Short mmCIF file of C-alpha atoms and ligand atoms in Angstrom, two decimals:
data_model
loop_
_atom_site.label_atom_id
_atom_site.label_comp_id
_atom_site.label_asym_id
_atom_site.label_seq_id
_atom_site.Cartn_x
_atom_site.Cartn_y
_atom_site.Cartn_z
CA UNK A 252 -31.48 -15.88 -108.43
CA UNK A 253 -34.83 -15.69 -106.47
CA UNK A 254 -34.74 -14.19 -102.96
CA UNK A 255 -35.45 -17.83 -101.42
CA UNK A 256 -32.30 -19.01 -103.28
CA UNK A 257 -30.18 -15.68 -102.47
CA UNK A 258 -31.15 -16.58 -98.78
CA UNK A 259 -29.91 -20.23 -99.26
CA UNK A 260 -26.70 -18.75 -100.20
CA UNK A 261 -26.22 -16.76 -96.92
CA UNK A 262 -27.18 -19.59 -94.84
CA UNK A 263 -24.87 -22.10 -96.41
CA UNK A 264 -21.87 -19.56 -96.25
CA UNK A 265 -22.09 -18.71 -92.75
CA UNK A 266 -22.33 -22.37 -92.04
CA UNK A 267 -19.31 -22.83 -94.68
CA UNK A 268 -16.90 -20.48 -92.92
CA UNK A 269 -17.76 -22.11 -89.58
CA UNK A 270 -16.74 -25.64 -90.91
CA UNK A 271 -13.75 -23.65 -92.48
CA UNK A 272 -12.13 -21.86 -89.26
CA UNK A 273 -13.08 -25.75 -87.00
CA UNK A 274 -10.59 -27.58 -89.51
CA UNK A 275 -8.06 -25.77 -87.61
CA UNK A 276 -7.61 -27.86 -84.62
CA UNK A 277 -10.24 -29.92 -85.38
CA UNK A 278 -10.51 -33.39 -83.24
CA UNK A 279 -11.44 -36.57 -84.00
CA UNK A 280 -14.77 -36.37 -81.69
CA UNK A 281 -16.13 -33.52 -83.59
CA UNK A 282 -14.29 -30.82 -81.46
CA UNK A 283 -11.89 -28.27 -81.60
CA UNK A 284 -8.81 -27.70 -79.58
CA UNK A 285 -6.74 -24.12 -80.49
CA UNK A 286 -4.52 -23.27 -77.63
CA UNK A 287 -3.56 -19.76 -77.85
CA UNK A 288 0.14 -19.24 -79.36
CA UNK A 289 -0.50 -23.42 -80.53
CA UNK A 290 0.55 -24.17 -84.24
CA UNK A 291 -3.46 -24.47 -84.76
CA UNK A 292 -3.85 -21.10 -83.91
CA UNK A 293 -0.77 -19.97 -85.36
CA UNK A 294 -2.42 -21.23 -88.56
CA UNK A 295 -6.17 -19.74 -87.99
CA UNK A 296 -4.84 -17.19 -87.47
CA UNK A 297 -2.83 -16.45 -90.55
CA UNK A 298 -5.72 -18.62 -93.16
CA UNK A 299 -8.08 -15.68 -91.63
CA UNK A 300 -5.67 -13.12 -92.36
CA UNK A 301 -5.21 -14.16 -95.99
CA UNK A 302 -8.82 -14.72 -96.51
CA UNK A 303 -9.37 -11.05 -95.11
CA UNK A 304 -6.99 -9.90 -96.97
CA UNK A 305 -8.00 -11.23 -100.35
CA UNK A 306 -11.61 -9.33 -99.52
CA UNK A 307 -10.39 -6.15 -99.50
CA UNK A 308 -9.48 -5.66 -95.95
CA UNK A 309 -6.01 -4.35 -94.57
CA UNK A 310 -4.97 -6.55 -91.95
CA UNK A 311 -2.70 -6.29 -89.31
CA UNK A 312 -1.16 -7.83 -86.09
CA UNK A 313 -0.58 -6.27 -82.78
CA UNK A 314 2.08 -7.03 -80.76
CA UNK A 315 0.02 -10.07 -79.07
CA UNK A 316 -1.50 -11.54 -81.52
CA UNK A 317 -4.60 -9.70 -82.05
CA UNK A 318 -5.81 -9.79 -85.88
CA UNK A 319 -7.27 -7.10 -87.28
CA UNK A 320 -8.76 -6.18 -90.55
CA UNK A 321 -9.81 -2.95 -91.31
CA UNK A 322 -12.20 -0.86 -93.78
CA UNK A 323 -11.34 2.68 -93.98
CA UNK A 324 -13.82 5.01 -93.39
CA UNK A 325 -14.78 8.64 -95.09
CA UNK A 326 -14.71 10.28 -92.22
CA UNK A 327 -11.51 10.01 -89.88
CA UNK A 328 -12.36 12.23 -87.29
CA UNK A 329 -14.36 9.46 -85.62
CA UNK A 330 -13.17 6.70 -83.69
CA UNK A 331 -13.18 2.90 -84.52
CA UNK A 332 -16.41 0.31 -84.65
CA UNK A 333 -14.56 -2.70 -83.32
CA UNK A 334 -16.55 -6.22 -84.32
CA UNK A 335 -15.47 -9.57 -83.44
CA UNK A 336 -14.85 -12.42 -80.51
CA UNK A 337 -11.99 -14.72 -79.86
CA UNK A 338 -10.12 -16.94 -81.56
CA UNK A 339 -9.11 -19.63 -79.24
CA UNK A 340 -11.04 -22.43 -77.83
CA UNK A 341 -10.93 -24.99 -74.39
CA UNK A 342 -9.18 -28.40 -74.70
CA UNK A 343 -11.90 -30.03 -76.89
CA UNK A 344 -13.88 -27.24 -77.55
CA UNK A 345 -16.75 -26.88 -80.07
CA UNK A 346 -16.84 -25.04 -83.30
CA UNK A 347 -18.94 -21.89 -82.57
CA UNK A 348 -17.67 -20.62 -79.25
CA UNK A 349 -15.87 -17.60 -80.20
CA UNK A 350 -15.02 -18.62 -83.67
CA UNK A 351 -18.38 -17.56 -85.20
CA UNK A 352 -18.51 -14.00 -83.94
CA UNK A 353 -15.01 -13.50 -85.61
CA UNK A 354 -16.94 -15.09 -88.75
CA UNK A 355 -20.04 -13.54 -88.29
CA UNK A 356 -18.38 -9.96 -87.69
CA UNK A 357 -16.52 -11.00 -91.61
CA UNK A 358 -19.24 -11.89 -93.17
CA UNK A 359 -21.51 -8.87 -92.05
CA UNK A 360 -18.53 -6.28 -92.47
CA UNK A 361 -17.96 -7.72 -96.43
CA UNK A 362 -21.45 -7.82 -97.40
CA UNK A 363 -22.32 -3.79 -95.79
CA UNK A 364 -18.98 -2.87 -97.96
CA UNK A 365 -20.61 -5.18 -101.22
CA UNK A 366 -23.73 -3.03 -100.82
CA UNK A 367 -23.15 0.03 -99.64
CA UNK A 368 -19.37 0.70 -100.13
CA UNK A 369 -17.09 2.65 -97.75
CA UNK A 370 -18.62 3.30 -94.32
CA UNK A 371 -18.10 6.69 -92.55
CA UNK A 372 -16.48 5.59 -89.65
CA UNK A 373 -13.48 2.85 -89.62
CA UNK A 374 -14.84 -0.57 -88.96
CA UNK A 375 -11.91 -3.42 -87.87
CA UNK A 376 -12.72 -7.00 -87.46
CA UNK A 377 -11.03 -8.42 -84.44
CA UNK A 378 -9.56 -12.20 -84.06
CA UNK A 379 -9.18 -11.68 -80.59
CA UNK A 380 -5.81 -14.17 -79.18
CA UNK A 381 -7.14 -15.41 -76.22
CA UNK A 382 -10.16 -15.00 -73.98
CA UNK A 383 -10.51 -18.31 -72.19
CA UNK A 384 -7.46 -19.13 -70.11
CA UNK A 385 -7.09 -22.82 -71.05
CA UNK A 386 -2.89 -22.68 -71.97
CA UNK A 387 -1.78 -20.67 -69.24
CA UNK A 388 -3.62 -19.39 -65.81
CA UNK A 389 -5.14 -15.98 -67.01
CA UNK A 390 -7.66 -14.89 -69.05
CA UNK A 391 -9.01 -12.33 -71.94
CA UNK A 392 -5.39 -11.91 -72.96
CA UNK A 393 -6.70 -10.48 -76.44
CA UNK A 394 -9.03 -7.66 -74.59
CA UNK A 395 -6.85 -6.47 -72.03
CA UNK A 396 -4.09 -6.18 -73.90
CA UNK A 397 -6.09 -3.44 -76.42
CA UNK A 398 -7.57 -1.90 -73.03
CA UNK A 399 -3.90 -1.44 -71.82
CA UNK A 400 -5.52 -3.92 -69.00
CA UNK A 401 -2.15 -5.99 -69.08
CA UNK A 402 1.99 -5.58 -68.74
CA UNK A 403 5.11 -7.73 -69.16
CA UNK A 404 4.80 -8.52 -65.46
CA UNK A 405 1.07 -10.06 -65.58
CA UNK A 406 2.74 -13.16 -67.90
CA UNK A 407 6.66 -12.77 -66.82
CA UNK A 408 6.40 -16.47 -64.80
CA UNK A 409 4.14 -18.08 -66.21
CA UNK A 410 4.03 -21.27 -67.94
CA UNK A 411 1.58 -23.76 -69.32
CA UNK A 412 1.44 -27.83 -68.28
CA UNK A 413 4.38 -28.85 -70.51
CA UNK A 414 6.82 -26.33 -68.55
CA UNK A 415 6.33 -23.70 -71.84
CA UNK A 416 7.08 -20.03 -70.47
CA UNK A 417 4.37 -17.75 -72.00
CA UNK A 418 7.01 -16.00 -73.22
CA UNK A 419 8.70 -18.69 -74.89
CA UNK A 420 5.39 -19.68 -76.72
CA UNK A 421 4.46 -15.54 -77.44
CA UNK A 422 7.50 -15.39 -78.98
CA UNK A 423 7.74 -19.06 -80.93
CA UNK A 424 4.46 -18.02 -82.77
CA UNK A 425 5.86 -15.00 -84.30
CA UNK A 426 5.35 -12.07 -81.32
CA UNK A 427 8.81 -11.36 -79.32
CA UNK A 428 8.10 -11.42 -75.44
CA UNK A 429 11.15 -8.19 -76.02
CA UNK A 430 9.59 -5.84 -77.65
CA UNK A 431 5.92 -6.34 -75.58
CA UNK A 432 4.97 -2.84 -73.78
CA UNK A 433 1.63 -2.31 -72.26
CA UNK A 434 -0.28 -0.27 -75.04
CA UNK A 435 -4.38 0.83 -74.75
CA UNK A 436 -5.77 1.94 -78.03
CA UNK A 437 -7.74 5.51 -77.76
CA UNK A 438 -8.88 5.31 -80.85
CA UNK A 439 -11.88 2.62 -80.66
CA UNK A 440 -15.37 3.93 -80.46
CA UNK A 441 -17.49 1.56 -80.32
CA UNK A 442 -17.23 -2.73 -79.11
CA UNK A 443 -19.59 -5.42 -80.54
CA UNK A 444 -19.61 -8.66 -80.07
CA UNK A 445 -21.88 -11.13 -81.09
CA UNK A 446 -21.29 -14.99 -79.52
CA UNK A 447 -23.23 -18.31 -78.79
CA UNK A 448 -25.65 -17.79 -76.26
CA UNK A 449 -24.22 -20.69 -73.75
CA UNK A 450 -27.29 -21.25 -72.28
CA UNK A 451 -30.72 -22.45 -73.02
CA UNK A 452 -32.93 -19.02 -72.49
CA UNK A 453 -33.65 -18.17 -76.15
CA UNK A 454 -33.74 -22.60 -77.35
CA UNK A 455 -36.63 -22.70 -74.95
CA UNK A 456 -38.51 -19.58 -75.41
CA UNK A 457 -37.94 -20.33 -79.76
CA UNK A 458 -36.46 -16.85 -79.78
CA UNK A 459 -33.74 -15.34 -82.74
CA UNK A 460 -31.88 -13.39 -80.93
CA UNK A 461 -30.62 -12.29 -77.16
CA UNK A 462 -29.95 -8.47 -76.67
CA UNK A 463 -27.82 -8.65 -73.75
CA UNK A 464 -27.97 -5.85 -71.10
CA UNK A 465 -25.42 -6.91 -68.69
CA UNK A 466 -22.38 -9.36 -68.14
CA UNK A 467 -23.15 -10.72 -64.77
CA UNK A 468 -20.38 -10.17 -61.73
CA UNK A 469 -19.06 -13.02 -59.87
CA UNK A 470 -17.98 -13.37 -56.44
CA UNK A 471 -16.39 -16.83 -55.17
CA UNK A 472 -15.29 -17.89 -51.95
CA UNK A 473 -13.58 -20.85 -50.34
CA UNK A 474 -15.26 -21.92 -47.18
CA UNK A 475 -13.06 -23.77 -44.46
CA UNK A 476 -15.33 -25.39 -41.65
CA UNK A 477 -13.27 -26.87 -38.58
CA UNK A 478 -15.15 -28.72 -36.40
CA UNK A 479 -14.07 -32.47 -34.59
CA UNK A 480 -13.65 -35.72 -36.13
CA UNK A 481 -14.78 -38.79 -33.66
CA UNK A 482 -16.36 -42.08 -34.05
CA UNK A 483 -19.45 -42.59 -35.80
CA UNK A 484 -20.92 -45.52 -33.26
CA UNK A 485 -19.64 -43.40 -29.91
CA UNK A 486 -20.63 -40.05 -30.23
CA UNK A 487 -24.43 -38.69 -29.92
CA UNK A 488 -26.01 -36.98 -32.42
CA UNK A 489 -26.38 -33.69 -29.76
CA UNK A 490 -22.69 -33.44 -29.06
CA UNK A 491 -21.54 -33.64 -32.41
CA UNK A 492 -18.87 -30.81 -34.31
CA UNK A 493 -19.78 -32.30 -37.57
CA UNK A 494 -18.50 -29.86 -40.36
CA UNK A 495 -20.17 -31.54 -42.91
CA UNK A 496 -23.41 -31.86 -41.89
CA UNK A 497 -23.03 -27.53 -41.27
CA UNK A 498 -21.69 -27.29 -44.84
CA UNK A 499 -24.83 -29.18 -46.11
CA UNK A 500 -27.14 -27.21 -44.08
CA UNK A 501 -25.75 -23.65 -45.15
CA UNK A 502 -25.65 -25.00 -49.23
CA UNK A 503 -29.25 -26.39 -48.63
CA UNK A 504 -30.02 -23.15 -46.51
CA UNK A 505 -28.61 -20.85 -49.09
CA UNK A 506 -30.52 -22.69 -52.08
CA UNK A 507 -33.46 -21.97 -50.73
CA UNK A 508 -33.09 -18.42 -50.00
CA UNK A 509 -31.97 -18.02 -53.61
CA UNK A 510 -34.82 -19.24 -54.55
CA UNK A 511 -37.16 -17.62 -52.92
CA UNK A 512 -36.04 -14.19 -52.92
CA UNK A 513 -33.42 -13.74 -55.63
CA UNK A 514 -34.93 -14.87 -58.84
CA UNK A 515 -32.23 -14.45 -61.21
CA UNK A 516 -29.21 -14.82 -58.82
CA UNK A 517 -27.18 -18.07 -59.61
CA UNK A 518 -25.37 -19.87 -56.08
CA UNK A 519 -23.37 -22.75 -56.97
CA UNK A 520 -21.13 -24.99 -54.74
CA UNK A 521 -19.26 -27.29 -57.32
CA UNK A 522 -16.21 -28.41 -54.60
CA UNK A 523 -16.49 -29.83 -51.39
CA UNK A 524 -13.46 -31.63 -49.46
CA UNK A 525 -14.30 -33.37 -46.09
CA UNK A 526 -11.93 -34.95 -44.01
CA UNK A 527 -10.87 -37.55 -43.17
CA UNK A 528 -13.41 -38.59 -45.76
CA UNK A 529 -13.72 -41.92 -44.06
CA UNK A 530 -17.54 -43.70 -43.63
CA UNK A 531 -17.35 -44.13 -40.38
CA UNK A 532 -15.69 -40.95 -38.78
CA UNK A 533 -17.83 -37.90 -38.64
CA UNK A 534 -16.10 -34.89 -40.78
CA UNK A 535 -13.61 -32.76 -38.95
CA UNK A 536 -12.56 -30.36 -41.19
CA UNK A 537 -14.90 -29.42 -44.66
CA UNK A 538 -13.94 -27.17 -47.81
CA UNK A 539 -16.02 -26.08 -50.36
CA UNK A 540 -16.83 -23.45 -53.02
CA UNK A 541 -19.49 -21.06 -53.24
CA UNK A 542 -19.48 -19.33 -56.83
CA UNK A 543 -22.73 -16.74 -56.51
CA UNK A 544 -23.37 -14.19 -59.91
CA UNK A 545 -26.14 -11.54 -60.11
CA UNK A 546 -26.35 -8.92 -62.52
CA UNK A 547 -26.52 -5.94 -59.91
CA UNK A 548 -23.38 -4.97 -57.30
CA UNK A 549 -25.47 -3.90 -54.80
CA UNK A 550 -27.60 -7.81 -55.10
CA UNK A 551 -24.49 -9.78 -55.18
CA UNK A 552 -23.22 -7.97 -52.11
CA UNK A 553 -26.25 -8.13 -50.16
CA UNK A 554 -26.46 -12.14 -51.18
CA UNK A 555 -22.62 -12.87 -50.38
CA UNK A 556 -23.29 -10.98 -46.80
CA UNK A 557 -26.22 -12.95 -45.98
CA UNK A 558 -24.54 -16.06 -46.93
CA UNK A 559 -21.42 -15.27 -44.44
CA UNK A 560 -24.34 -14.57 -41.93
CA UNK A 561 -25.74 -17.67 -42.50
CA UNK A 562 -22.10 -19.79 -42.30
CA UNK A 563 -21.48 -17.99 -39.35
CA UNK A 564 -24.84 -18.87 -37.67
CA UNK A 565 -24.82 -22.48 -38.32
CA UNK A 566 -21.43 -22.81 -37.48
CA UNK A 567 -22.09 -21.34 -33.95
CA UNK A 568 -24.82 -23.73 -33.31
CA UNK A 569 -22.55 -26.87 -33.75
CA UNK A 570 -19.34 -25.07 -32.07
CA UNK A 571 -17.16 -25.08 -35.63
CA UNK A 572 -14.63 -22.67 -36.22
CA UNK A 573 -14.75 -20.99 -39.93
CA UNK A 574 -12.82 -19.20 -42.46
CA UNK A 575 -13.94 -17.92 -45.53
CA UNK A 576 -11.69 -16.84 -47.93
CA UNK A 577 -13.56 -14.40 -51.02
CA UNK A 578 -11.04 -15.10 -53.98
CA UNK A 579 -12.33 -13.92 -57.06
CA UNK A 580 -14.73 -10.18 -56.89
CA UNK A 581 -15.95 -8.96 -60.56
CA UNK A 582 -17.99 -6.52 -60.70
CA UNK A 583 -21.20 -6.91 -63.08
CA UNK A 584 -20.81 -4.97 -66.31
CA UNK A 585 -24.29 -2.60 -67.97
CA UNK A 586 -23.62 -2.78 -71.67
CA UNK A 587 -24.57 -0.33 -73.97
CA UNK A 588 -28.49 -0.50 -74.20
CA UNK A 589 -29.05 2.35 -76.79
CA UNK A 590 -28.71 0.72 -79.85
CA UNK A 591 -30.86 -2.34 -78.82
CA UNK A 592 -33.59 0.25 -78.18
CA UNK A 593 -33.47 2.25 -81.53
CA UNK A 594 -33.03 -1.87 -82.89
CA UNK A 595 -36.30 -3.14 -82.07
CA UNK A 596 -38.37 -1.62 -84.09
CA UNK A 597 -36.18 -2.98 -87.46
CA UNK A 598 -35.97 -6.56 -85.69
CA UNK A 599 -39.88 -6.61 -85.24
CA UNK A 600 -40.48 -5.28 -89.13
CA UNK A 601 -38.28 -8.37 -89.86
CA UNK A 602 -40.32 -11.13 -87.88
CA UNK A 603 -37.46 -11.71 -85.77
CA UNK A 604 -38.22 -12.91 -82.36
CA UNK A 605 -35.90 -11.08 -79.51
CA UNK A 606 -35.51 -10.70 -75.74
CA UNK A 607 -33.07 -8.19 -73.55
CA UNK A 608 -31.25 -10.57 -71.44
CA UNK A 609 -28.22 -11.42 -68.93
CA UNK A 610 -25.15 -13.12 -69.70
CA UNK A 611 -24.07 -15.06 -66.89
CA UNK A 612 -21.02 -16.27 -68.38
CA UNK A 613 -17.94 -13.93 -69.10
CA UNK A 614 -17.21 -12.78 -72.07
CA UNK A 615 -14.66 -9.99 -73.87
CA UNK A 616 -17.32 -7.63 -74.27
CA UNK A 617 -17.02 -7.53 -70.32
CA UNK A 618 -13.12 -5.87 -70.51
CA UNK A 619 -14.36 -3.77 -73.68
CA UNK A 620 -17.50 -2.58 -71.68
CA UNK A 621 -15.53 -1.10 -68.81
CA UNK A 622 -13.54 1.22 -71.13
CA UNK A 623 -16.06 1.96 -73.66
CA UNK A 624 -19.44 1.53 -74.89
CA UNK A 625 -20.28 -1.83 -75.91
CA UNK A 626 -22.56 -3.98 -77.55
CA UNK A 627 -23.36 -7.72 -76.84
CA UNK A 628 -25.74 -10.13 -79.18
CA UNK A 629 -26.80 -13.62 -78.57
CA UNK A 630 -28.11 -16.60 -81.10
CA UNK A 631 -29.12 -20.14 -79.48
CA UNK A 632 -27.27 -23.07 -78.05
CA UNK A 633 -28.63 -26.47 -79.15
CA UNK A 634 -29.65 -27.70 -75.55
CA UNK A 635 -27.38 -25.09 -74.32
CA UNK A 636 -24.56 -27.24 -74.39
CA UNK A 637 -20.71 -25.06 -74.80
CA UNK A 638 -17.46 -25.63 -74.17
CA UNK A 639 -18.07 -29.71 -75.83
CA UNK A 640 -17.96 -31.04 -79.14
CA UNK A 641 -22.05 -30.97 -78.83
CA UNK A 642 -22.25 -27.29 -79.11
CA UNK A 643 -25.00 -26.72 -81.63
CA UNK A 644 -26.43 -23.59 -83.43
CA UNK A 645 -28.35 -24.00 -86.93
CA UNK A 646 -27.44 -22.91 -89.73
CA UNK A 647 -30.49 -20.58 -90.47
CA UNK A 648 -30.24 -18.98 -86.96
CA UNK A 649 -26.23 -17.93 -87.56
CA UNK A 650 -27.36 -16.40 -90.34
CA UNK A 651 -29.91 -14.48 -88.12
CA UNK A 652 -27.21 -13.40 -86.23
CA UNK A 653 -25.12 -11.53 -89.57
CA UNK A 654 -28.26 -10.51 -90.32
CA UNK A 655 -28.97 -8.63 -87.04
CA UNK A 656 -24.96 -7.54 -86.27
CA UNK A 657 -25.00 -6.29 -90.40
CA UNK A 658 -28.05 -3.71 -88.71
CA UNK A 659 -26.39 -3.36 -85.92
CA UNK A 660 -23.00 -2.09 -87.91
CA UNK A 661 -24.72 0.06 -90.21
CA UNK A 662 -26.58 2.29 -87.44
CA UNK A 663 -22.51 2.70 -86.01
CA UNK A 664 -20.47 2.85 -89.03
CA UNK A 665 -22.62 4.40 -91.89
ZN1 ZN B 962 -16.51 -17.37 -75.96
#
């Protein structure tokens, strides 16, 4: 076979396993819905297992759900290289969000054993059970639960939209709610994940591959403005408490601070409630979101400050009354950098076109990375698009990504 040909192959299996893993759950619009603890991902689950299985791996469940397969190493005195991503999806999800770094972690694990046998340190491939909280109201169920992040209590009530307890559907897909205990593995050395960039960064710059540096924090807040409804014909514009018109002036306001002096700070209202929503009475009483992200603590506390300044301010001028309510606080999470720097050098030998960047979605490499050091690669979104039936990445650029997390795995494990 000529190199051109062997390359082929690689391309066209990475793209194979893809198709493979998307037939479970697969929709009729192209998508993919796998619910965690769902009889799709009951069976993803176990077709992964067997196909690990019949590679060579040992495989093994923990007492979530997590998959595992592992590939002894020579040496035992070191800890484990954990590779892999999650294997459940949103309600009509697409086919690479999650599902290709399990795949990709497979594929580059099997073909380092093919050519270069045992590694010295223990490598597992992870099918994470749940990272994106679209059954039941939490999140990164498969990560915490290896961090020892979770307990019994975190899931005790809850249930999902049909009036399923978690623990009923836990234990109907083969993993007793009884014999759950809050566990944290010691024994993993080392996280990598590689995952679907989500955004359009390396699409527009034409680059391979996204070395990511940090997972950006997130603060959110609920802001409640009370001011006075009253007739829209009666009352002058000067003697106006109109609560929307402040909630427009401190989004506009805060835009435009972002943009000028926070370049890579992201400020998004997505909700806003007014009352009594009615076209001729000005708005008494306005709620809405603010959802701000920054890679750095100290520049997502100075924005969220100067933003509660701001509220406060405008409020005062137009005699409102406010409450703001912060709800969600997640701190930003540095990754482990090292390995991208020793990287580049073997990335640039190979033509391959990368930049260090931020992730400003969440991700499990976010629970991993405040327990241990961890490592987070990108490829590119078609048009950025995730979380749809749309989401896009070639064929040839997943097969960059192996590639890259096959380097990656060698400099850790052999
Ligand atoms: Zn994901």
């Amino acid at each position: 076979m000529s190199e051109l040909q062997a390359a082929q192959v690689r391309v066209s299996e990475i793209q194979d396993l893809v198709d493979w893993l998307a037939s479970f759950g697969g929709t009729t619009e192209g998508g993919v819905t796998r619910l965690l603890y769902s009889p799709e991902w009951v069976q993803a689950q176990a077709a992964l297992k067997q196909k690990m299985d019949d590679t060579g791996f040992s495989t093994y469940f923990d007492q979530v759900g997590n998959l595992f397969g592992r590939i002894k190493g020579t040496d035992e005195r070191n800890g484990v290289i954990l590779t892999g991503s999650h294997i459940d999806t949103v309600i009509q999800g697409g086919k690479y969000d999650g599902a290709y770094g399990i795949l990709a972690s497979y594929l580059a694990v099997k073909r380092l054993v093919e050519r270069f046998g045992k590694p010295k340190n223990t490598i597992e491939v992870v099918s994470l059970c749940e990272e994106e909280g679209s059954r039941f109201p939490l999140t990164y169920w498969g990560s915490k639960n290896i961090v020892g992040d979770y307990s019994p209590m975190t899931i005790e009530a809850l249930k999902d939209k049909e009036g399923i307890s978690f623990k009923q559907a836990m234990g109907e897909a083969g993993f007793p709610f009884d014999e759950y205990k809050t566990k944290k593995r010691d024994d993993i050395q080392h996280f990598i994940e590689i995952h679907i960039e989500q955004g359009s960064i390396l699409e527009k710059s034409q680059l391979d591959v996204g070395l990511v540096s940090h997972i950006v924090g997130q603060k959110r807040l609920t802001v409640t403005l009370n001011g006075e409804s009253n007739h829209a014909g009666t009352t002058p514009m000067t003697e106006r408490k109109d609560a929307l018109v402040c909630a427009a002036n401190a989004i506009s306001g805060l835009t435009k601070i972002a943009k000028a002096e926070y370049p890579s700070l992201r400020v998004t209202t997505g909700q806003i409630l007014a009352k009594p929503n009615v076209p001729n009475v000005i708005a008494g009483n306005v709620n809405f979101t603010l959802d701000i992200r920054h890679h750095e603590s100290e520049v997502l506390e100075a924005f969220c400050q100067r933003a509660i300044q701001l509220l406060h301010q405008l409020a005062k001028e137009s005699s409102i009354v406010t409450d703001i309510n912060l709800w969600t606080d997640i701190s930003p999470v540095p990754l482990d950098t090292k390995l991208h720097e020793e990287l580049n050098k073997k990335l640039a030998i190979k033509g391959l076109k990368h930049t260090t960047m931020v992730s400003g979605a969440g991700h499990d490499a976010q629970v991993f990375g405040q327990h241990l050091p961890t490592t987070m690669l990108f490829v590119p979104s078609k048009n950025g698009i995730s979380h749809s039936p749309l989401e896009f990445t070639e064929s040839f650029q997943l097969e960059i990504g192996v590639s890259v997390l096959m380097d990656y795995l060698y400099e850790l494990a052999y």
